[in-house]
Short mmCIF file of C-alpha atoms and ligand atoms in Angstrom, two decimals:
data_model
loop_
_atom_site.label_atom_id
_atom_site.label_comp_id
_atom_site.label_asym_id
_atom_site.label_seq_id
_atom_site.Cartn_x
_atom_site.Cartn_y
_atom_site.Cartn_z
CA UNK A 191 0.00 0.00 0.00
CA UNK A 192 3.02 2.31 0.60
CA UNK A 193 2.10 5.92 1.17
CA UNK A 194 -0.99 5.68 -0.97
CA UNK A 195 -3.85 7.57 0.66
CA UNK A 196 -7.02 5.44 1.00
CA UNK A 197 -10.26 7.38 0.54
CA UNK A 198 -12.78 6.43 3.26
CA UNK A 199 -16.01 5.03 1.90
CA UNK A 200 -18.97 6.92 3.29
CA UNK A 201 -22.16 4.86 3.52
CA UNK A 202 -24.25 8.04 3.59
CA UNK A 203 -23.28 8.72 -0.03
CA UNK A 204 -25.09 5.51 -1.12
CA UNK A 205 -28.68 5.50 -2.35
CA UNK A 206 -29.49 2.22 -0.56
CA UNK A 207 -28.13 0.11 2.29
CA UNK A 208 -28.07 -3.68 2.68
CA UNK A 209 -29.69 -5.93 5.26
CA UNK A 210 -30.29 -9.68 5.50
CA UNK A 211 -33.74 -11.19 6.01
CA UNK A 212 -34.92 -14.73 6.74
CA UNK A 213 -36.28 -16.22 3.50
CA UNK A 214 -36.98 -19.83 4.52
CA UNK A 215 -36.80 -21.86 7.72
CA UNK A 216 -34.09 -24.53 7.43
CA UNK A 217 -35.13 -28.07 8.42
CA UNK A 218 -31.59 -29.04 9.47
CA UNK A 219 -28.51 -27.04 8.40
CA UNK A 220 -28.78 -23.57 6.87
CA UNK A 221 -29.04 -23.78 3.06
CA UNK A 222 -26.81 -21.18 1.39
CA UNK A 223 -28.75 -18.90 -0.93
CA UNK A 224 -32.11 -20.22 0.36
CA UNK A 225 -32.25 -19.57 4.09
CA UNK A 226 -31.35 -15.86 3.93
CA UNK A 227 -31.79 -13.13 1.29
CA UNK A 228 -29.97 -9.84 0.90
CA UNK A 229 -32.33 -6.87 0.82
CA UNK A 230 -31.66 -3.35 -0.46
CA UNK A 231 -33.39 -0.64 1.59
CA UNK A 232 -34.18 3.00 0.95
CA UNK A 233 -31.40 5.10 2.45
CA UNK A 234 -31.99 6.60 5.90
CA UNK A 235 -30.39 9.74 7.24
CA UNK A 236 -30.37 12.21 10.12
CA UNK A 237 -33.64 13.62 8.79
CA UNK A 238 -35.37 10.31 9.71
CA UNK A 239 -34.35 10.52 13.38
CA UNK A 240 -36.82 11.43 16.14
CA UNK A 241 -35.69 12.96 19.41
CA UNK A 242 -33.83 10.39 21.50
CA UNK A 243 -32.75 8.35 18.48
CA UNK A 244 -29.39 7.68 16.83
CA UNK A 245 -28.28 6.48 13.40
CA UNK A 246 -25.81 3.57 13.72
CA UNK A 247 -23.52 2.21 11.03
CA UNK A 248 -22.56 -1.42 11.66
CA UNK A 249 -18.85 -2.22 11.77
CA UNK A 250 -18.84 -5.80 13.11
CA UNK A 251 -21.59 -8.41 13.36
CA UNK A 252 -21.39 -11.09 16.07
CA UNK A 253 -22.12 -14.63 14.87
CA UNK A 254 -23.60 -16.77 17.62
CA UNK A 255 -24.54 -20.47 17.68
CA UNK A 256 -27.95 -19.50 19.11
CA UNK A 257 -28.82 -17.91 15.75
CA UNK A 258 -29.73 -21.34 14.35
CA UNK A 259 -32.31 -21.76 17.14
CA UNK A 260 -33.86 -18.37 16.38
CA UNK A 261 -34.82 -19.73 12.93
CA UNK A 262 -37.02 -22.51 14.38
CA UNK A 263 -40.71 -21.84 14.84
CA UNK A 264 -40.73 -23.30 18.36
CA UNK A 265 -41.12 -22.02 21.92
CA UNK A 266 -37.86 -20.67 23.30
CA UNK A 267 -36.42 -17.79 25.33
CA UNK A 268 -36.99 -15.35 22.45
CA UNK A 269 -39.62 -15.44 19.68
CA UNK A 270 -38.45 -16.95 16.38
CA UNK A 271 -37.32 -14.62 13.60
CA UNK A 272 -40.23 -14.45 11.17
CA UNK A 273 -40.02 -15.12 7.43
CA UNK A 274 -39.23 -11.85 5.67
CA UNK A 275 -37.99 -10.31 8.93
CA UNK A 276 -34.53 -8.84 9.49
CA UNK A 277 -32.17 -11.47 10.97
CA UNK A 278 -31.45 -10.78 14.64
CA UNK A 279 -27.87 -10.02 15.73
CA UNK A 280 -25.55 -8.04 18.01
CA UNK A 281 -23.14 -5.54 16.49
CA UNK A 282 -20.39 -3.05 17.13
CA UNK A 283 -21.28 0.15 15.34
CA UNK A 284 -20.44 3.79 14.99
CA UNK A 285 -22.81 6.70 15.52
CA UNK A 286 -23.36 8.49 12.21
CA UNK A 287 -25.94 11.00 13.47
CA UNK A 288 -27.56 11.63 16.83
CA UNK A 289 -30.65 13.29 18.27
CA UNK A 290 -29.71 12.13 21.76
CA UNK A 291 -27.55 14.05 24.24
CA UNK A 292 -25.91 10.71 25.21
CA UNK A 293 -24.17 10.15 21.86
CA UNK A 294 -22.21 12.13 19.30
CA UNK A 295 -21.21 11.13 15.78
CA UNK A 296 -18.05 9.03 15.84
CA UNK A 297 -18.89 7.24 19.14
CA UNK A 298 -18.36 3.48 19.06
CA UNK A 299 -21.37 1.58 20.41
CA UNK A 300 -22.85 -1.88 20.83
CA UNK A 301 -26.49 -2.65 20.08
CA UNK A 302 -28.75 -5.26 18.56
CA UNK A 303 -30.07 -3.92 15.25
CA UNK A 304 -29.80 -7.26 13.38
CA UNK A 305 -27.93 -8.08 10.20
CA UNK A 306 -27.98 -4.62 8.68
CA UNK A 307 -25.45 -2.05 7.52
CA UNK A 308 -27.39 0.86 8.99
CA UNK A 309 -30.13 1.28 11.58
CA UNK A 310 -32.10 3.80 13.58
CA UNK A 311 -31.94 2.95 17.30
CA UNK A 312 -33.47 4.41 20.43
CA UNK A 313 -30.54 5.73 22.42
CA UNK A 314 -31.74 3.64 25.40
CA UNK A 315 -31.07 0.46 23.40
CA UNK A 316 -27.49 1.47 22.60
CA UNK A 317 -24.44 1.18 24.87
CA UNK A 318 -21.39 3.38 24.57
CA UNK A 319 -18.32 1.29 23.87
CA UNK A 320 -15.29 2.39 25.84
CA UNK A 321 -12.10 0.50 25.04
CA UNK A 322 -10.16 -0.19 28.24
CA UNK A 323 -6.35 -0.11 28.42
CA UNK A 324 -5.02 -3.37 26.89
CA UNK A 325 -8.38 -3.85 25.17
CA UNK A 326 -9.59 -3.34 21.62
CA UNK A 327 -12.89 -2.41 20.08
CA UNK A 328 -13.82 -5.96 19.08
CA UNK A 329 -13.50 -7.22 22.69
CA UNK A 330 -16.95 -5.70 23.20
CA UNK A 331 -18.48 -8.70 21.40
CA UNK A 332 -16.01 -11.24 22.80
CA UNK A 333 -14.10 -11.41 26.06
CA UNK A 334 -15.78 -8.25 27.44
CA UNK A 335 -19.12 -8.95 25.73
CA UNK A 336 -21.81 -11.63 25.75
CA UNK A 337 -19.51 -14.65 25.47
CA UNK A 338 -17.04 -13.48 28.14
CA UNK A 339 -19.95 -12.75 30.49
CA UNK A 340 -21.49 -16.15 29.76
CA UNK A 341 -18.24 -17.85 30.71
CA UNK A 342 -17.98 -15.71 33.84
CA UNK A 343 -21.48 -16.33 35.23
CA UNK A 344 -21.53 -19.96 34.08
CA UNK A 345 -18.27 -20.78 35.80
CA UNK A 346 -18.67 -18.70 38.96
CA UNK A 347 -22.42 -18.73 39.70
CA UNK A 348 -23.67 -21.97 38.12
CA UNK A 349 -20.44 -23.99 38.40
CA UNK A 350 -19.56 -22.51 41.82
CA UNK A 351 -15.97 -23.28 40.96
CA UNK A 352 -13.66 -23.97 43.92
CA UNK A 353 -9.87 -24.20 44.15
CA UNK A 354 -8.81 -27.79 43.53
CA UNK A 355 -11.88 -28.70 41.41
CA UNK A 356 -11.31 -30.82 38.32
CA UNK A 357 -13.11 -28.97 35.52
CA UNK A 358 -13.79 -30.13 31.97
CA UNK A 359 -14.93 -27.66 29.30
CA UNK A 360 -16.39 -28.63 25.90
CA UNK A 361 -16.20 -26.24 22.95
CA UNK A 362 -13.13 -25.05 24.84
CA UNK A 363 -11.39 -23.16 22.02
CA UNK A 364 -14.48 -21.11 21.16
CA UNK A 365 -15.37 -17.65 22.42
CA UNK A 366 -17.17 -18.80 25.57
CA UNK A 367 -15.17 -21.95 26.22
CA UNK A 368 -11.73 -20.32 26.02
CA UNK A 369 -12.72 -17.72 28.63
CA UNK A 370 -14.39 -20.40 30.79
CA UNK A 371 -11.16 -22.45 30.83
CA UNK A 372 -9.10 -19.44 31.88
CA UNK A 373 -11.54 -18.38 34.62
CA UNK A 374 -11.39 -21.91 36.03
CA UNK A 375 -7.57 -21.67 36.08
CA UNK A 376 -7.70 -18.23 37.75
CA UNK A 377 -9.96 -19.76 40.43
CA UNK A 378 -7.44 -22.51 41.15
CA UNK A 379 -9.01 -25.47 39.31
CA UNK A 380 -7.34 -28.15 37.19
CA UNK A 381 -8.73 -27.79 33.67
CA UNK A 382 -9.29 -30.20 30.78
CA UNK A 383 -10.31 -28.49 27.52
CA UNK A 384 -12.01 -30.33 24.63
CA UNK A 385 -11.90 -29.00 21.07
CA UNK A 386 -12.09 -30.14 17.45
CA UNK A 387 -8.56 -29.76 16.06
CA UNK A 388 -4.92 -30.24 17.07
CA UNK A 389 -4.26 -26.51 16.55
CA UNK A 390 -7.05 -25.66 18.98
CA UNK A 391 -5.68 -28.20 21.47
CA UNK A 392 -2.24 -26.54 21.23
CA UNK A 393 -3.81 -23.11 21.86
CA UNK A 394 -5.71 -24.41 24.90
CA UNK A 395 -2.40 -25.55 26.40
CA UNK A 396 -0.97 -22.07 25.71
CA UNK A 397 -3.94 -20.66 27.63
CA UNK A 398 -2.91 -22.71 30.64
CA UNK A 399 -5.22 -25.74 30.39
CA UNK A 400 -3.58 -28.62 32.25
CA UNK A 401 -4.73 -31.01 29.53
CA UNK A 402 -6.54 -30.61 26.22
CA UNK A 403 -7.97 -33.24 23.87
CA UNK A 404 -9.18 -33.29 20.28
CA UNK A 405 -12.62 -34.93 20.37
CA UNK A 406 -12.21 -35.91 16.69
CA UNK A 407 -9.21 -38.11 17.57
CA UNK A 408 -10.26 -41.77 16.95
CA UNK A 409 -8.89 -42.62 20.41
CA UNK A 410 -10.72 -39.74 22.11
CA UNK A 411 -12.90 -41.98 24.34
CA UNK A 412 -9.91 -43.79 25.87
CA UNK A 413 -7.89 -40.57 26.21
CA UNK A 414 -10.85 -38.82 27.84
CA UNK A 415 -11.26 -41.68 30.32
CA UNK A 416 -7.58 -41.49 31.21
CA UNK A 417 -7.62 -37.66 31.52
CA UNK A 418 -10.65 -37.85 33.84
CA UNK A 419 -9.45 -40.76 35.99
CA UNK A 420 -9.98 -38.63 39.12
CA UNK A 421 -13.53 -37.87 37.86
CA UNK A 422 -15.12 -34.48 37.05
CA UNK A 423 -16.25 -31.92 39.65
CA UNK A 424 -17.52 -29.32 37.17
CA UNK A 425 -18.46 -29.85 33.52
CA UNK A 426 -19.01 -26.65 31.52
CA UNK A 427 -20.92 -27.84 28.46
CA UNK A 428 -21.16 -25.89 25.22
CA UNK A 429 -21.75 -28.88 23.00
CA UNK A 430 -24.22 -31.53 24.28
CA UNK A 431 -24.59 -34.85 22.42
CA UNK A 432 -21.88 -37.49 22.66
CA UNK A 433 -19.45 -35.28 24.59
CA UNK A 434 -22.06 -34.63 27.28
CA UNK A 435 -22.68 -38.36 27.40
CA UNK A 436 -18.95 -39.00 27.87
CA UNK A 437 -18.78 -36.37 30.64
CA UNK A 438 -21.79 -37.86 32.46
CA UNK A 439 -20.02 -41.21 32.52
CA UNK A 440 -17.05 -39.56 34.29
CA UNK A 441 -18.91 -37.33 36.79
CA UNK A 442 -17.95 -37.39 40.46
CA UNK A 443 -20.79 -37.77 42.98
CA UNK A 444 -22.42 -34.32 43.43
CA UNK A 445 -20.71 -32.91 40.31
CA UNK A 446 -22.06 -29.63 38.89
CA UNK A 447 -22.94 -29.60 35.19
CA UNK A 448 -23.11 -26.07 33.74
CA UNK A 449 -25.48 -26.36 30.78
CA UNK A 450 -24.39 -23.45 28.62
CA UNK A 451 -25.07 -24.72 25.10
CA UNK A 452 -25.62 -27.80 22.94
CA UNK A 453 -24.18 -26.77 19.58
CA UNK A 454 -23.79 -30.36 18.36
CA UNK A 455 -27.60 -30.59 18.21
CA UNK A 456 -28.60 -27.18 16.82
CA UNK A 457 -28.57 -28.33 13.18
CA UNK A 458 -30.07 -31.77 13.80
CA UNK A 459 -33.57 -32.23 12.42
CA UNK A 460 -34.04 -34.69 15.33
CA UNK A 461 -31.84 -33.61 18.26
CA UNK A 462 -30.75 -36.38 20.62
CA UNK A 463 -29.99 -36.34 24.33
CA UNK A 464 -27.44 -38.38 26.28
CA UNK A 465 -28.40 -42.06 26.65
CA UNK A 466 -26.91 -42.19 30.15
CA UNK A 467 -28.94 -39.29 31.60
CA UNK A 468 -29.67 -41.54 34.60
CA UNK A 469 -26.09 -40.78 35.75
CA UNK A 470 -27.62 -37.53 37.04
CA UNK A 471 -29.46 -39.67 39.60
CA UNK A 472 -26.73 -42.22 40.28
CA UNK A 473 -24.11 -39.48 40.87
CA UNK A 474 -26.59 -36.89 42.32
CA UNK A 475 -25.38 -34.42 39.68
CA UNK A 476 -26.65 -30.84 39.81
CA UNK A 477 -27.29 -30.04 36.16
CA UNK A 478 -28.37 -26.45 35.56
CA UNK A 479 -29.04 -24.44 32.43
CA UNK A 480 -28.74 -20.66 32.39
CA UNK A 481 -28.99 -17.64 30.10
CA UNK A 482 -26.48 -14.83 30.38
CA UNK A 483 -29.29 -12.25 30.03
CA UNK A 484 -30.57 -13.30 33.48
CA UNK A 485 -27.48 -11.61 34.94
CA UNK A 486 -27.96 -8.22 33.21
CA UNK A 487 -27.90 -6.32 36.51
CA UNK A 488 -24.53 -7.87 37.35
CA UNK A 489 -22.89 -7.11 33.99
CA UNK A 490 -21.00 -3.96 35.13
CA UNK A 491 -19.23 -5.73 38.04
CA UNK A 492 -18.44 -8.78 35.89
CA UNK A 493 -17.09 -6.60 33.05
CA UNK A 494 -14.89 -4.81 35.54
CA UNK A 495 -13.46 -8.12 36.72
CA UNK A 496 -12.91 -9.41 33.15
CA UNK A 497 -11.28 -6.10 32.18
CA UNK A 498 -8.94 -6.32 35.14
CA UNK A 499 -7.91 -9.91 34.29
CA UNK A 500 -7.32 -8.82 30.70
CA UNK A 501 -5.11 -5.93 31.83
CA UNK A 502 -3.18 -8.24 34.18
CA UNK A 503 -2.53 -10.69 31.34
CA UNK A 504 -4.54 -13.41 33.11
CA UNK A 505 -7.00 -13.62 30.20
CA UNK A 506 -6.00 -14.10 26.59
CA UNK A 507 -8.34 -14.12 23.63
CA UNK A 508 -8.42 -14.78 19.93
CA UNK A 509 -10.91 -13.72 17.35
CA UNK A 510 -11.68 -14.90 13.84
CA UNK A 511 -12.86 -12.05 11.63
CA UNK A 512 -14.53 -12.88 8.33
CA UNK A 513 -14.26 -10.11 5.77
CA UNK A 514 -16.63 -9.43 2.92
CA UNK A 515 -19.50 -7.57 4.52
CA UNK A 516 -23.01 -8.82 5.18
CA UNK A 517 -23.02 -11.00 2.07
CA UNK A 518 -20.38 -13.17 3.79
CA UNK A 519 -22.46 -13.63 6.96
CA UNK A 520 -24.59 -16.60 5.88
CA UNK A 521 -21.60 -18.77 4.92
CA UNK A 522 -19.70 -17.64 8.01
CA UNK A 523 -22.61 -18.69 10.25
CA UNK A 524 -22.58 -22.13 8.62
CA UNK A 525 -18.82 -22.30 9.14
CA UNK A 526 -19.28 -21.55 12.86
CA UNK A 527 -20.98 -24.93 13.22
CA UNK A 528 -18.03 -26.50 11.38
CA UNK A 529 -15.55 -24.99 13.80
CA UNK A 530 -13.94 -22.42 11.47
CA UNK A 531 -13.30 -20.14 14.45
CA UNK A 532 -10.80 -20.07 17.25
CA UNK A 533 -12.16 -17.63 19.83
CA UNK A 534 -14.89 -15.18 18.86
CA UNK A 535 -16.32 -15.22 15.31
CA UNK A 536 -17.20 -11.83 13.81
CA UNK A 537 -18.08 -10.55 10.36
CA UNK A 538 -16.43 -7.29 9.35
CA UNK A 539 -19.37 -5.41 7.87
CA UNK A 540 -17.50 -2.19 7.23
CA UNK A 541 -13.71 -1.94 6.94
CA UNK A 542 -12.40 1.17 8.63
CA UNK A 543 -9.16 2.82 7.56
CA UNK A 544 -8.17 3.64 11.09
CA UNK A 545 -9.37 3.28 14.65
CA UNK A 546 -10.42 -0.34 14.51
CA UNK A 547 -7.82 -3.02 14.17
CA UNK A 548 -8.92 -6.37 12.76
CA UNK A 549 -7.05 -9.58 12.45
CA UNK A 550 -7.67 -12.98 10.92
N1 NAP B 293 -26.41 -19.86 27.90
C1 NAP B 293 -26.07 -18.70 27.37
O1 NAP B 293 -26.49 -17.62 27.81
C2 NAP B 293 -25.13 -18.71 26.20
C3 NAP B 293 -24.57 -17.51 25.73
C4 NAP B 293 -23.65 -17.58 24.67
C5 NAP B 293 -23.35 -18.81 24.10
N2 NAP B 293 -23.96 -19.94 24.57
C6 NAP B 293 -23.65 -21.27 24.02
O2 NAP B 293 -22.27 -21.49 24.24
C7 NAP B 293 -21.77 -22.31 23.19
C8 NAP B 293 -20.54 -21.63 22.59
O3 NAP B 293 -20.96 -20.42 21.96
P1 NAP B 293 -19.87 -19.40 21.36
O4 NAP B 293 -20.61 -18.21 20.91
O5 NAP B 293 -18.77 -19.27 22.32
O6 NAP B 293 -19.39 -20.18 20.07
P2 NAP B 293 -17.95 -20.75 19.80
O7 NAP B 293 -17.65 -21.78 20.85
O8 NAP B 293 -16.99 -19.64 19.61
O9 NAP B 293 -18.13 -21.46 18.40
C9 NAP B 293 -18.77 -22.67 18.27
C10 NAP B 293 -17.78 -23.86 18.33
O10 NAP B 293 -18.52 -25.04 18.61
C11 NAP B 293 -17.78 -26.15 18.18
N3 NAP B 293 -18.67 -27.14 17.58
C12 NAP B 293 -19.47 -26.99 16.51
N4 NAP B 293 -20.14 -28.15 16.26
C13 NAP B 293 -19.72 -29.02 17.20
C14 NAP B 293 -20.02 -30.40 17.47
N5 NAP B 293 -20.89 -31.08 16.71
N6 NAP B 293 -19.41 -31.01 18.51
C15 NAP B 293 -18.52 -30.33 19.26
N7 NAP B 293 -18.19 -29.03 19.05
C16 NAP B 293 -18.79 -28.40 18.04
C17 NAP B 293 -16.78 -25.65 17.12
O11 NAP B 293 -15.46 -25.84 17.63
P3 NAP B 293 -14.66 -27.24 17.44
O12 NAP B 293 -13.69 -27.02 16.34
O13 NAP B 293 -14.02 -27.43 18.77
O14 NAP B 293 -15.69 -28.30 17.10
C18 NAP B 293 -17.08 -24.16 17.01
O15 NAP B 293 -15.92 -23.39 16.84
C19 NAP B 293 -22.90 -22.54 22.21
O16 NAP B 293 -23.51 -23.77 22.50
C20 NAP B 293 -23.84 -21.40 22.52
O17 NAP B 293 -25.16 -21.69 22.18
C21 NAP B 293 -24.83 -19.90 25.61
#
């Protein structure tokens, strides 16, 4: 690039902006080109704002395993996304125009406008993003955002982690799992991380996991039995399915099972549960699901703690950033279920010349 001056693209000079809507409910996995459709919308501007509203340009879109569940027309913790409706999603954005005293153009923010390049938001639904020392903008959707908070509350409040516990974490090299492993280490536990590639296993050892295993290894079952010979006190489960079944078979009496997610089942037309669920009775296991949103009032204190650990070098994080704008989001979401990511998966919706650093 040399000294060449890059001209910043200004979305407000466009006549339309892009969003992504649900076109068809998938029966199992998302079908590229069928499940979602790109939509061009009439441009919006400062003139469309009412008092108390802001105009937000999306910079990064968070891709979350839960998104697959939001496409099913079933009862859950949020209503399903409707056909023809904007796909739901959390973003990091930049204020383009403001009719709220709380925000000025140029502020970085987080909000939930969905898969869209531009949106009008009530200022109350937008949070100012302040980058702490040693942090970066994209942490707001990762280690200092929803996934970091999920790991924090799951491990501390549901898992009630104690020094000396033996903890196993599935989906350990993902956004939530990698933070969960490190919190368990900070709290004095011995940690076994489970992930889907040798590279991820190597990273988990760099993070301080005492042991890490690739669950795709043909000898995984035997290696898992050996690694858990002292049995499991706390199992932090992101995956469900066969790995949950394996963990149940190795649970200590009165073990705590933190039911965070079940990604192995999200794309199954007929999800299956563990065959040995009766181990919950035999071992008097406390198995508890939770949603991070239940802890909203405690977010500020938890963020403060996570920020401090980050500054002290006790927490490390990775992120996988897919470039290509919103049109790359559908494939990237499919790739999330295939384990493309180490750490947090984001789509770069708008490349900025300066201010936001991104890395693959
Ligand atoms: N309860 C809550 O409030 C809450 C909040 C956020 C997230 N969650 C849940 O936490 C889990 C992790 O979410 P995240 O956002 O941090 O995603 P993530 O772990 O960063 O990404 C998903 C990872 O899941 C693994 N995976 C995919 N299919 C799998 C399978 N069949 N078996 C085993 N592993 C599989 C892949 O890694 P590998 O290469 O290792 O397979 C993939 O990288 C999800 O289940 C999600 O629903 C719950």
